mmCIF file of C-alpha atoms in Angstrom:
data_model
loop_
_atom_site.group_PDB
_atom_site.id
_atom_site.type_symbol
_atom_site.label_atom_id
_atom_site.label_comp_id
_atom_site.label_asym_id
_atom_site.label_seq_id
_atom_site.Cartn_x
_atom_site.Cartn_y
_atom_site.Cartn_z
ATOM 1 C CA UNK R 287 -35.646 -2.037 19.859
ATOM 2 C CA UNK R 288 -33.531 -4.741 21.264
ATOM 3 C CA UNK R 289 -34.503 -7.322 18.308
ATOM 4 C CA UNK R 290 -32.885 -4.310 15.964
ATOM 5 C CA UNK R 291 -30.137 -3.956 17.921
ATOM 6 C CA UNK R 292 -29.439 -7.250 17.643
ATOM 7 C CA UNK R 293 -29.709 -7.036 14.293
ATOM 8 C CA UNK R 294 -27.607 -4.167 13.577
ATOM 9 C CA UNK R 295 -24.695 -6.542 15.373
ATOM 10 C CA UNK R 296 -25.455 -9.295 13.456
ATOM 11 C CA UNK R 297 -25.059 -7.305 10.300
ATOM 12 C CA UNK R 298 -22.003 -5.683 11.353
ATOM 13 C CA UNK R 299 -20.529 -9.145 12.260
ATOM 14 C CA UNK R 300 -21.452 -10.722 9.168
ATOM 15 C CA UNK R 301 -20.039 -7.673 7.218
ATOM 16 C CA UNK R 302 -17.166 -7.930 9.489
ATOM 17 C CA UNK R 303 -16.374 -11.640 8.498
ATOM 18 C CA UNK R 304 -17.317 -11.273 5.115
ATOM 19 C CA UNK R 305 -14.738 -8.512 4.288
ATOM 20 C CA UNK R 306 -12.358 -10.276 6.507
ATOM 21 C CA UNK R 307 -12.717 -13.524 4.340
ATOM 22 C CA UNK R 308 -11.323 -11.283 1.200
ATOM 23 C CA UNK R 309 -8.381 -9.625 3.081
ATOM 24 C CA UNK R 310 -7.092 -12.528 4.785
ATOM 25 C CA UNK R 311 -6.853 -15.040 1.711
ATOM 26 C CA UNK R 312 -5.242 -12.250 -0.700
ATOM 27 C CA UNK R 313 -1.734 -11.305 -0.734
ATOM 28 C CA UNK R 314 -1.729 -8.476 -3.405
ATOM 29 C CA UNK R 315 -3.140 -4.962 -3.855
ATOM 30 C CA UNK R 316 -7.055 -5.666 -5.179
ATOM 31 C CA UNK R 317 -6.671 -9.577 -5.204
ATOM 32 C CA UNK R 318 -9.644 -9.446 -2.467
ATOM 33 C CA UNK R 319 -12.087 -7.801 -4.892
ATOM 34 C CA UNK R 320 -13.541 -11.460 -6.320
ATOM 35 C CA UNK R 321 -14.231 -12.503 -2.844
ATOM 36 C CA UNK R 322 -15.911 -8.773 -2.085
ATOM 37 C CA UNK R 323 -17.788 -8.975 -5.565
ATOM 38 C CA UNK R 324 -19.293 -12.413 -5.246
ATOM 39 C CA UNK R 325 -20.239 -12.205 -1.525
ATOM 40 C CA UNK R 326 -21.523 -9.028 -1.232
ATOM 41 C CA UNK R 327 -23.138 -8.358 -4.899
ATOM 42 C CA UNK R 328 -23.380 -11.461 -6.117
ATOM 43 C CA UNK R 329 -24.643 -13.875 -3.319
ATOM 44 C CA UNK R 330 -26.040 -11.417 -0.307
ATOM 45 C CA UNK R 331 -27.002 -8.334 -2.492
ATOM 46 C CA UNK R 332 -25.412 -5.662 0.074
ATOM 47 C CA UNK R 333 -23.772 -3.510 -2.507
ATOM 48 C CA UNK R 334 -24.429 -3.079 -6.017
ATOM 49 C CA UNK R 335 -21.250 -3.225 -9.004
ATOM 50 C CA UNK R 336 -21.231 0.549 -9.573
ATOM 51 C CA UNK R 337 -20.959 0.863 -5.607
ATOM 52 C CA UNK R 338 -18.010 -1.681 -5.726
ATOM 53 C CA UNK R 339 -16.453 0.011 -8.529
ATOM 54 C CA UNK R 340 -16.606 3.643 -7.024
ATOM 55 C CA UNK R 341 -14.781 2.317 -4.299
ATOM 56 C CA UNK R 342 -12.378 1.021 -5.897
ATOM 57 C CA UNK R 343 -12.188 4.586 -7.771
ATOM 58 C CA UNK R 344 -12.122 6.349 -4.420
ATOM 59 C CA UNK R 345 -9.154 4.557 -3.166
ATOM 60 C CA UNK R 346 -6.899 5.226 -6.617
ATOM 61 C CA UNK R 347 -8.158 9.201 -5.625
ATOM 62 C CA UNK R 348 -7.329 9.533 -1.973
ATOM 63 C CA UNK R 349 -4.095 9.184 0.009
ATOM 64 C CA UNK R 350 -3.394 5.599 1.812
ATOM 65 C CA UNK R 351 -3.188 1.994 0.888
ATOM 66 C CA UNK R 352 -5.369 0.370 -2.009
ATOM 67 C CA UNK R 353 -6.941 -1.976 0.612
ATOM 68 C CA UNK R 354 -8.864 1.173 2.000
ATOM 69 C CA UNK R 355 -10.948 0.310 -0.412
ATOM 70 C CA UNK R 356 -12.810 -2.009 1.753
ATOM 71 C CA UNK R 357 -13.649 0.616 4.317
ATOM 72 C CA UNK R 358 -15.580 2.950 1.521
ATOM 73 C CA UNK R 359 -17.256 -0.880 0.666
ATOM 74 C CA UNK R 360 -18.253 -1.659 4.296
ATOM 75 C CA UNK R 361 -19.359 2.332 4.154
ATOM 76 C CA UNK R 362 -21.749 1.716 0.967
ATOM 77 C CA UNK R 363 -23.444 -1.695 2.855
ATOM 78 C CA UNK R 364 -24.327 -0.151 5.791
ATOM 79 C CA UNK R 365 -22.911 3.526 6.496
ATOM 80 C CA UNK R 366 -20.500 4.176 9.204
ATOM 81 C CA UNK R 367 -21.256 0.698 11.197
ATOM 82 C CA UNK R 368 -20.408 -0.601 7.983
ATOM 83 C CA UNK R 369 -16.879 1.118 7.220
ATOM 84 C CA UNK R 370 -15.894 0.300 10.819
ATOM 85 C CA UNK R 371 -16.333 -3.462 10.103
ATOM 86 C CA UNK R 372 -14.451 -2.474 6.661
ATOM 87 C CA UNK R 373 -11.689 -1.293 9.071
ATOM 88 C CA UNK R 374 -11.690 -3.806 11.086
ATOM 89 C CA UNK R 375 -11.316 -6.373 8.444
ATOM 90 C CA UNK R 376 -8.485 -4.463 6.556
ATOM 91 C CA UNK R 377 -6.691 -3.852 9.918
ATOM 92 C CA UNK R 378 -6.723 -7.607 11.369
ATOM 93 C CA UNK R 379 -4.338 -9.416 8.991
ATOM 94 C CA UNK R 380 -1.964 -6.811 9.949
ATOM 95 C CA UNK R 381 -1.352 -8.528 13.346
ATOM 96 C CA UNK R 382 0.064 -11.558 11.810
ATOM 97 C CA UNK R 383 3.319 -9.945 11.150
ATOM 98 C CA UNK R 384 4.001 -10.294 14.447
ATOM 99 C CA UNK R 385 3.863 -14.581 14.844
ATOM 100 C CA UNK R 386 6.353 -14.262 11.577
ATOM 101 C CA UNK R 387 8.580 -11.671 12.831
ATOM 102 C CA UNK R 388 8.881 -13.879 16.443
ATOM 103 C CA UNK R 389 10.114 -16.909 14.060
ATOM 104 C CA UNK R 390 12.332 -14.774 11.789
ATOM 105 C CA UNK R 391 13.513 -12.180 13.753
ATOM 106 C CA UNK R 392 16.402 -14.205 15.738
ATOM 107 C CA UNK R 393 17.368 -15.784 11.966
ATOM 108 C CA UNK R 394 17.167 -12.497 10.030
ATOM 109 C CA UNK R 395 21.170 -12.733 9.675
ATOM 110 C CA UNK R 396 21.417 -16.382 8.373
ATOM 111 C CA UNK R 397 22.973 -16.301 4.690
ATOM 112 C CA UNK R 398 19.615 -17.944 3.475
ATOM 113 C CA UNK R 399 17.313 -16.352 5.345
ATOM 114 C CA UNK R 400 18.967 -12.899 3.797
ATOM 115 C CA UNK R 401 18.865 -14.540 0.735
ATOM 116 C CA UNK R 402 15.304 -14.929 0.973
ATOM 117 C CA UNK R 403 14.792 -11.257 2.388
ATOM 118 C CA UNK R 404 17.026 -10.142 -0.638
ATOM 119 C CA UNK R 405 15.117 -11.797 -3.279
ATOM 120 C CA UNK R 406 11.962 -11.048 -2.210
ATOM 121 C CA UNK R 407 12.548 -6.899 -1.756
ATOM 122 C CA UNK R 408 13.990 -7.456 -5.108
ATOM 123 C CA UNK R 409 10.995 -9.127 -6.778
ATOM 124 C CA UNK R 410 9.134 -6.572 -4.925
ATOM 125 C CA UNK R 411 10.243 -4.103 -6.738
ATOM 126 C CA UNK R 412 9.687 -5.841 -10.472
ATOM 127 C CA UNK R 413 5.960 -6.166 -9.396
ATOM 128 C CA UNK R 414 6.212 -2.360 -8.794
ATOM 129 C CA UNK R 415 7.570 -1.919 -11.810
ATOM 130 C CA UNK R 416 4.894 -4.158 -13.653
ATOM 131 C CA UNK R 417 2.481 -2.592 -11.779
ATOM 132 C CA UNK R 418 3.185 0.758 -12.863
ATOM 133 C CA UNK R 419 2.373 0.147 -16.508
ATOM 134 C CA UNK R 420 -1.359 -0.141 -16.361
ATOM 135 C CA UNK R 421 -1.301 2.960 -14.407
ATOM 136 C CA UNK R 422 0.834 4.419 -16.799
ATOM 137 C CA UNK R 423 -0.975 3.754 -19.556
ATOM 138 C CA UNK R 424 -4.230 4.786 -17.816
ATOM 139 C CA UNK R 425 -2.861 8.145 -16.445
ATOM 140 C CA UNK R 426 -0.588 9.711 -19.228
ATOM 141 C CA UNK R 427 -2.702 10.567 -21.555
ATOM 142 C CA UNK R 428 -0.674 13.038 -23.958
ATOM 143 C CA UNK R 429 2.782 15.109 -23.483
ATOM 144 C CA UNK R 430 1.313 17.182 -20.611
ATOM 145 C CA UNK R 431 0.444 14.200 -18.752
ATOM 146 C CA UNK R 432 4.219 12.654 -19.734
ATOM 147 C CA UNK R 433 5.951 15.387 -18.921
ATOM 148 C CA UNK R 434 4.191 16.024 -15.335
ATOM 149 C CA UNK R 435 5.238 12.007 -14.907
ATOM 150 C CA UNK R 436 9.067 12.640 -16.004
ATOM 151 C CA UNK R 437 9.513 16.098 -13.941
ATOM 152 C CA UNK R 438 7.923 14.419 -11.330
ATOM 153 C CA UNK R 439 10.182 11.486 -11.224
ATOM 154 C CA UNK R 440 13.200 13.678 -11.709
ATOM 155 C CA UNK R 441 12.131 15.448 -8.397
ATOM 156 C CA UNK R 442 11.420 11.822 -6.492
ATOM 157 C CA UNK R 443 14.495 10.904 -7.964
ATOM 158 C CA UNK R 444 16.947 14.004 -6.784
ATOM 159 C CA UNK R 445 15.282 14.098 -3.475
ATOM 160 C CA UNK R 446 14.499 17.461 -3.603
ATOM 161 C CA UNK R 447 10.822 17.088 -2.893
ATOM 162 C CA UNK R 448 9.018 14.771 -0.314
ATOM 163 C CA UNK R 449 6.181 12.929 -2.363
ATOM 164 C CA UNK R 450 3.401 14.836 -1.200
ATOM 165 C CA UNK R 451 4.391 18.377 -2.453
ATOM 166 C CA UNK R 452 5.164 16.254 -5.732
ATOM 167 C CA UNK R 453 1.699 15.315 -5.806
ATOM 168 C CA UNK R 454 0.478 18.516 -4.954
ATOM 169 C CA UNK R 455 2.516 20.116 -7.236
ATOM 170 C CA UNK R 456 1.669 18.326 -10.129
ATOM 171 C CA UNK R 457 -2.036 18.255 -9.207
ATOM 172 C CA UNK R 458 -1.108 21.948 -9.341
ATOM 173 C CA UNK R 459 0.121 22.145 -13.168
ATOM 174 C CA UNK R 460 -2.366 20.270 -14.269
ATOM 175 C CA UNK R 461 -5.068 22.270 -12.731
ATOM 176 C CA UNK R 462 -3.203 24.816 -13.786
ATOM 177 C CA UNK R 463 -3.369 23.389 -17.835
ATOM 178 C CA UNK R 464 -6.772 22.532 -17.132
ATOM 179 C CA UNK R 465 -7.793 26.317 -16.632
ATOM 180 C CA UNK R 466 -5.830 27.461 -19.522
ATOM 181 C CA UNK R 467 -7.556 24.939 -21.976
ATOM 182 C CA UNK R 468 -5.119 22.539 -22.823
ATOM 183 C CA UNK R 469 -6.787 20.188 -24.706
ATOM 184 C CA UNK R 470 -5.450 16.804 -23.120
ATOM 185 C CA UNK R 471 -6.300 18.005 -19.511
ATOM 186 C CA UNK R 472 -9.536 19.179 -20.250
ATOM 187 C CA UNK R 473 -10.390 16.346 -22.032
ATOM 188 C CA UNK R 474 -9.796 14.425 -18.716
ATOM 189 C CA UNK R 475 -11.674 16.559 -16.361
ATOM 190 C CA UNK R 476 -14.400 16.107 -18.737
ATOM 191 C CA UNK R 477 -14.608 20.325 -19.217
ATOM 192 C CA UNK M 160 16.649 4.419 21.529
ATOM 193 C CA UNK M 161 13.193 4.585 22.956
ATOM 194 C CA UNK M 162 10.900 6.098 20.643
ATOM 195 C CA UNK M 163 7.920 8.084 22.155
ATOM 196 C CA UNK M 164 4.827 6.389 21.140
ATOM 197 C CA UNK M 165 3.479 10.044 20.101
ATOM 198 C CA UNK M 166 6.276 10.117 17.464
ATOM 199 C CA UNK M 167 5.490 7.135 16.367
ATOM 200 C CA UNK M 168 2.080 7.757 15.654
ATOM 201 C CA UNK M 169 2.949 11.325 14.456
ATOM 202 C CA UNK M 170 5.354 9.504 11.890
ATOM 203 C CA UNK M 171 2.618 6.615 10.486
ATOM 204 C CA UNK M 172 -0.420 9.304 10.530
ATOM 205 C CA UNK M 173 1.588 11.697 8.278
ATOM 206 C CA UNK M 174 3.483 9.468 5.676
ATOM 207 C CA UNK M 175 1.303 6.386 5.693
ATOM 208 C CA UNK M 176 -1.744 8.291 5.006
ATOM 209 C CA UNK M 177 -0.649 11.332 2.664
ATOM 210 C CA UNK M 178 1.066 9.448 0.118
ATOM 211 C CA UNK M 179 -0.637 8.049 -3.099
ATOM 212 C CA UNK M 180 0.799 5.848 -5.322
ATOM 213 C CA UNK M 181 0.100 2.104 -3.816
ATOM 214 C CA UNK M 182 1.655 0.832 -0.626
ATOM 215 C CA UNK M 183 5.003 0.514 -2.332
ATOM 216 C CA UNK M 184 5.393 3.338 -2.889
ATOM 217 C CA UNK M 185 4.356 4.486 0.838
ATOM 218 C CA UNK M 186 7.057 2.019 2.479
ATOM 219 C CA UNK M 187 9.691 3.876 0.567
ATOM 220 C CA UNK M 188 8.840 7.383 2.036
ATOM 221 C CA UNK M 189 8.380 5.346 5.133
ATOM 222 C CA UNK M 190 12.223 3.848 4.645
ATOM 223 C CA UNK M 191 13.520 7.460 4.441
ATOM 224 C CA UNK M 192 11.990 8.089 7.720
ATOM 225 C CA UNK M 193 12.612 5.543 9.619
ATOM 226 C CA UNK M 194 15.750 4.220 8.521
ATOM 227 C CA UNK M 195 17.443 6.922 6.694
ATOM 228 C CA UNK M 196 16.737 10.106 8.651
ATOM 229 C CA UNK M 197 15.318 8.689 12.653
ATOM 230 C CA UNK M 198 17.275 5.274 12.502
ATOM 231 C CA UNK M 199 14.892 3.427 14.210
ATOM 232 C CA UNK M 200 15.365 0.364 12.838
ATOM 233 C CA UNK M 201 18.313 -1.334 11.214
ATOM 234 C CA UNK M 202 18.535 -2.337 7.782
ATOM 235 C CA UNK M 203 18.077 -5.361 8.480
ATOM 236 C CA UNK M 204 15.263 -4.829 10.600
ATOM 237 C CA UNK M 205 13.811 -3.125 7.737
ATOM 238 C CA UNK M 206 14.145 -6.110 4.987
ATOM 239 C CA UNK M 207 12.655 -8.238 7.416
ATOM 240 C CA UNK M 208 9.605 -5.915 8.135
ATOM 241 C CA UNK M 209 9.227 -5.534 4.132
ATOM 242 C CA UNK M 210 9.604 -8.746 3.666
ATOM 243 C CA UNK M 211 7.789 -10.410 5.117
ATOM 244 C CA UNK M 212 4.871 -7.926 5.210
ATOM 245 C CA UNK M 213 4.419 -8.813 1.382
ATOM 246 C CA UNK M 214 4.149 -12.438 2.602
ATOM 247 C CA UNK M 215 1.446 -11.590 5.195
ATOM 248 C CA UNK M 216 -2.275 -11.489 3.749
ATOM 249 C CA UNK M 217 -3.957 -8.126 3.737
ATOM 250 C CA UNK M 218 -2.519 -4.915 3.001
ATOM 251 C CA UNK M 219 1.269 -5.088 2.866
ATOM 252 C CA UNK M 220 1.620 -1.206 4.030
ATOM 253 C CA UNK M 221 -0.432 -2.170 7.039
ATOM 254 C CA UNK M 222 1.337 -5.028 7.849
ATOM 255 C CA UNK M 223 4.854 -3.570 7.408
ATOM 256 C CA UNK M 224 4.085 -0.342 9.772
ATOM 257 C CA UNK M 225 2.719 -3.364 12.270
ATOM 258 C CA UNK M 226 6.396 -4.534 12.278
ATOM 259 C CA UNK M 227 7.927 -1.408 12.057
ATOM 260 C CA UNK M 228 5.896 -0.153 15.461
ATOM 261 C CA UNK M 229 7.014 -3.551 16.972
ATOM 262 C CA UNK M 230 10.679 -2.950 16.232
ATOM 263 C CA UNK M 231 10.222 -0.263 17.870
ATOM 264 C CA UNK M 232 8.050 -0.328 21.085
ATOM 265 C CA UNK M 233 6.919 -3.680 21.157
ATOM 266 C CA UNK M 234 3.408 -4.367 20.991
ATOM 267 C CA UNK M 235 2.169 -0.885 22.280
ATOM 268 C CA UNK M 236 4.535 0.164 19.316
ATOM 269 C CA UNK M 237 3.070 -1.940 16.994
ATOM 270 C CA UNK M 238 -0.870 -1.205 17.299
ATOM 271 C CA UNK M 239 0.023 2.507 17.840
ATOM 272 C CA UNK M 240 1.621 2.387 14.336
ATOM 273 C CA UNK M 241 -1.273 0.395 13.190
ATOM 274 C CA UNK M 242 -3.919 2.950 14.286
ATOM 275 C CA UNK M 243 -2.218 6.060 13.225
ATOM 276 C CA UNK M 244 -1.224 4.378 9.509
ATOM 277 C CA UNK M 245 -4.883 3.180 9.172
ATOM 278 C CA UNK M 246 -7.644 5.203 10.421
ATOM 279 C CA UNK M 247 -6.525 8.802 8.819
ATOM 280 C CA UNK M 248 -7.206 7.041 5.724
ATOM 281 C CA UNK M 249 -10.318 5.666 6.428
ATOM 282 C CA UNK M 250 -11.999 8.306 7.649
ATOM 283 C CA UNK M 251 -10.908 9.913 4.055
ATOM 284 C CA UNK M 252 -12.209 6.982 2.167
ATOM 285 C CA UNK M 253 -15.581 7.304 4.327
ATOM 286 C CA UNK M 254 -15.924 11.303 3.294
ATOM 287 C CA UNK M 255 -14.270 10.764 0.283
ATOM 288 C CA UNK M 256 -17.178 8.041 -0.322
ATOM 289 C CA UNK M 257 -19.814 10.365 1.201
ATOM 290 C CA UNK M 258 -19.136 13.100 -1.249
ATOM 291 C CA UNK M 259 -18.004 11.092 -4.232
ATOM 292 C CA UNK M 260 -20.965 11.419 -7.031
ATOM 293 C CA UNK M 261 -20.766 15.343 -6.061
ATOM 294 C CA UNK M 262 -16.975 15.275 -6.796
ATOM 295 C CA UNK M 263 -17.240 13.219 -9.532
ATOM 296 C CA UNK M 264 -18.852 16.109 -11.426
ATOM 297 C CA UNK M 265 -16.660 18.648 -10.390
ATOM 298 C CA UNK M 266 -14.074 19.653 -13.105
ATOM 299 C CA UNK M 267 -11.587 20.643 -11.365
ATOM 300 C CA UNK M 268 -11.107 18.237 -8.993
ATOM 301 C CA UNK M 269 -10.866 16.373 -12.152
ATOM 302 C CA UNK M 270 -8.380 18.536 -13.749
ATOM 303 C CA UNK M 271 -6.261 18.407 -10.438
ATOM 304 C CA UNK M 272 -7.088 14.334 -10.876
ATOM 305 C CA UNK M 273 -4.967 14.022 -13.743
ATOM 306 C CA UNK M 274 -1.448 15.577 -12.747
ATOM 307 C CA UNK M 275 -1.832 13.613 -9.311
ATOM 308 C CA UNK M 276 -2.360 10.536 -11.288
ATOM 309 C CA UNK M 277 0.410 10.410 -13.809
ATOM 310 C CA UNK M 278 2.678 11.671 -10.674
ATOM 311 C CA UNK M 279 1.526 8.541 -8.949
ATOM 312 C CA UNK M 280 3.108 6.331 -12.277
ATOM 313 C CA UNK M 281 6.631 8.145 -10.746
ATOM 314 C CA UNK M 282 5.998 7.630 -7.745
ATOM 315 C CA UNK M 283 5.864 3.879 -8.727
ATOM 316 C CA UNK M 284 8.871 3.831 -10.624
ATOM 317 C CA UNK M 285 10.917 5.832 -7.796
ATOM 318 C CA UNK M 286 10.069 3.088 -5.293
ATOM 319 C CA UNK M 287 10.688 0.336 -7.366
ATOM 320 C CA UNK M 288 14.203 1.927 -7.446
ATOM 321 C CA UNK M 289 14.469 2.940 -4.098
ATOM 322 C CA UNK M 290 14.057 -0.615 -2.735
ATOM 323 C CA UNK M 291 16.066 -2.287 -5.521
ATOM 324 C CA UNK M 292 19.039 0.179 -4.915
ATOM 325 C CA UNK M 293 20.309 -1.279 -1.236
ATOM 326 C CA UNK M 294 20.501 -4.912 -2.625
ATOM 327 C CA UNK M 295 21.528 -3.998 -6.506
ATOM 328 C CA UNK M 296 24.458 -2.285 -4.528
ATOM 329 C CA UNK M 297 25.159 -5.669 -2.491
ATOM 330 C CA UNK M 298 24.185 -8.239 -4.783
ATOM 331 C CA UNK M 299 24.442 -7.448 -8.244
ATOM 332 C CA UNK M 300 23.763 -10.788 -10.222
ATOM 333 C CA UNK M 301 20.740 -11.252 -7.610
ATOM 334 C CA UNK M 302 19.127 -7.920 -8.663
ATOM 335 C CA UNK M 303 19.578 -8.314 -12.710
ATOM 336 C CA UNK M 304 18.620 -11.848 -12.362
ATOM 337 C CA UNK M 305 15.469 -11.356 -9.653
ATOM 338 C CA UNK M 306 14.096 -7.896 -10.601
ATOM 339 C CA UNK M 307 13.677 -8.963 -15.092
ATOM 340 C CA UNK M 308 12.500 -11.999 -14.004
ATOM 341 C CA UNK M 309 9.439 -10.949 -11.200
ATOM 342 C CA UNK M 310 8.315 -8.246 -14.246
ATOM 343 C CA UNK M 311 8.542 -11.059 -17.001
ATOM 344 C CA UNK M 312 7.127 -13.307 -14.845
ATOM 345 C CA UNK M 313 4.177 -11.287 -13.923
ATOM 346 C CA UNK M 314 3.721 -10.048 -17.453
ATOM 347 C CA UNK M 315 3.885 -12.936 -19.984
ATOM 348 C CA UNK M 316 2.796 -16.189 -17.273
ATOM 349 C CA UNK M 317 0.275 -13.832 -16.034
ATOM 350 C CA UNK M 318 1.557 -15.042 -12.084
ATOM 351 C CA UNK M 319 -0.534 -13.565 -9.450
ATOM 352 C CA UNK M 320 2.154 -11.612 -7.016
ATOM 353 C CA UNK M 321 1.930 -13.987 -4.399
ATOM 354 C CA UNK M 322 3.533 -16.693 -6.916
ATOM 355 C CA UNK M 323 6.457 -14.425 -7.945
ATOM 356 C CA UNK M 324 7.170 -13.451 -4.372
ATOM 357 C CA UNK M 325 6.977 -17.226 -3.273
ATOM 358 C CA UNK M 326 9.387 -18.081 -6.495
ATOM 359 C CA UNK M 327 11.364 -15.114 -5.256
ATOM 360 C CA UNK M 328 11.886 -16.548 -1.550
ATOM 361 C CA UNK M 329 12.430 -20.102 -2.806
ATOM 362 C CA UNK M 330 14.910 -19.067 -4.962
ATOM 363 C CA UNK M 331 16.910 -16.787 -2.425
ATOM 364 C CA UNK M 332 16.582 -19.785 0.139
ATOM 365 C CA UNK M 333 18.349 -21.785 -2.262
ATOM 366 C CA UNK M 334 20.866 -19.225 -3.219
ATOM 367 C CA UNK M 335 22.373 -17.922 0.438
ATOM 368 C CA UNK M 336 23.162 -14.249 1.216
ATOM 369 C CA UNK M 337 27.119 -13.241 0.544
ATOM 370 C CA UNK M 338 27.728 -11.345 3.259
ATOM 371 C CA UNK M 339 26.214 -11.184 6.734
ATOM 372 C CA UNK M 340 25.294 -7.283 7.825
ATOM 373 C CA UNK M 341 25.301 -6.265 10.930
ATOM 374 C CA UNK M 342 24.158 -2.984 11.005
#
């Protein structure tokens, strides 16, 4: 009993440093996924690529950051011991905002160090922008699909709605479209 | 302004976990909060937070409520805002996992799928504007210069987002801040 306890923390470790290895060398939404893909299905067999991709599917359906994703990984290798380590992993490089905000924090108001702040939030929003255009052309499938994106953004856009009741609405209509047979919604759900 | 460490996990559990859309677009519901509305952090206290939370590895949305909580309360602040942004949405992705191949069938979860989806492209687009806004307002020539160039660099040079954002800071090192805010 103790010999598989000690192996259930030696697998939860190794999980533990294996997911951690992916999230603390990537600096962008999936970039972790090679790391995840060739140590755990590649090299060490723990999850399979259907299991990998379903998480990654997961994570575009449900609320929270993309790098969740490694929790529902950690899950499928070894259950709930397993999407703890997941957590833990996605949680730990977190922490290291504080050592930068100690050295930046007292020069946040130096012209280049603004400058630097500026550009960056600035960039930021580009890669947003980039970003959105696989998802776009994923997601909008037909003019029920556009128009849910425009009316949406009009809403985001007026303030008049906090994001989730836009999501909810528009999960709404095309539920909604989906029950009155509207060919490009049903033709998503797969009806 | 002390903030209660309840509110602060109240805020993180409920807008960093029941937003889709990417971490982007999180941060800017998060900005409305927390700057906008509660003012508990400065502007600049905010730029530095999203800042540099897109230079720290990981997720950027966990990183940036880390700094946000520490603005705030310090390090209690900090891993309260931590816990309450990231284990909601865990324990989602675990059921959500759990249950997947049986939702995965379901029609209209799939129908419902859809909408949510193609409202997650506007929530994108909204957040790219709601960050670019502030400094388009402040520095013009910095925003039509920086904001074309990260998309056509990350488009036609195929430049992972780490490389644009390390262009990005290089580049605003080199070309210092107009004015100095002090709010």
């Amino acid at each position: 009993m103790a010999r598989a306890r000690g192996e259930d923390v030696l697998k939860f470790l190794t999980l533990y440093f294996l997911l951690l290895k992916a999230t603390a060398t990537s600096f962008a939404r999936l970039a972790s996924v090679p790391v995840v893909r060739d140590e755990l299905v590649v090299q060490r067999h723990m999850i399979t690529d259907h299991q990998l991709n379903s998480a990654l599917v997961i994570t575009r359906a449900t609320p929270g950051p993309v790098g969740v994703y490694v929790v529902s990984v950690g899950y499928f290798a070894d259950g709930i011991q397993g999407a703890i380590a997941g957590w833990l992993a996605m949680t730990t490089p977190a922490l290291l905002i504080i050592l930068l905000l100690r050295f930046f924090a007292a020069r946040a108001t130096h012209p280049r160090v603004r400058g630097m702040l500026q550009s960056v939030v600035l960039a930021s929003a580009g890669l947003v922008v980039a970003s959105s255009i696989p998802l776009a052309r994923d997601a909008i499938t037909g003019p029920v699909t556009a128009s849910i994106a425009v009316g949406a953004l009009v809403l985001l856009l007026s303030k008049k709605l906090d994001t989730l009741w836009v999501l909810c609405l528009s999960a709404s209509v095309s539920l909604v479209c989906a029950l009155l047979g509207v060919r490009e919604v049903v033709a998503a759900a797969g009806m | 302004m002390t903030v209660a460490l309840t509110q602060i996990a109240a805020e993180f559990a409920r807008y960093a976990n029941l937003t889709l859309g990417g971490g982007s677009a999180t941060i800017a519901v998060l900005r409305e909060q927390v700057l906008s509305k509660r003012k508990w952090i400065t502007d600049v206290q905010f730029d530095l937070a999203y800042g540099l939370s897109r230079l720290t590895p990981g997720t950027n949305l966990l990183a940036f409520c880390t700094a946000v909580g520490f603005f705030t309360r310090k390090w209690l602040g900090a891993i309260v805002a931590l816990l309450a942004a990231s284990v909601p949405c865990s324990i989602i992705a675990v059921v959500a996992t759990h249950y997947f191949e049986i939702w995965q069938t379901n029609a209209l979860f799939r129908g419902a799928l859809a909408g949510a989806l193609a409202a997650a492209v506007a929530i994108m687009l909204n957040t790219a504007w709601v960050l670019a806004l502030p400094h388009a307002k402040e520095a013009r020539l910095r925003a039509l210069l920086v904001v074309p160039g990260a998309i056509a660099l990350v488009t036609f040079t195929h430049a992972s987002s780490i490389q644009v954002l390390g262009v990005a800071a290089v580049l605003g090192f080199a070309w210092p801040a107009r004015a100095e805010k002090t709010s």
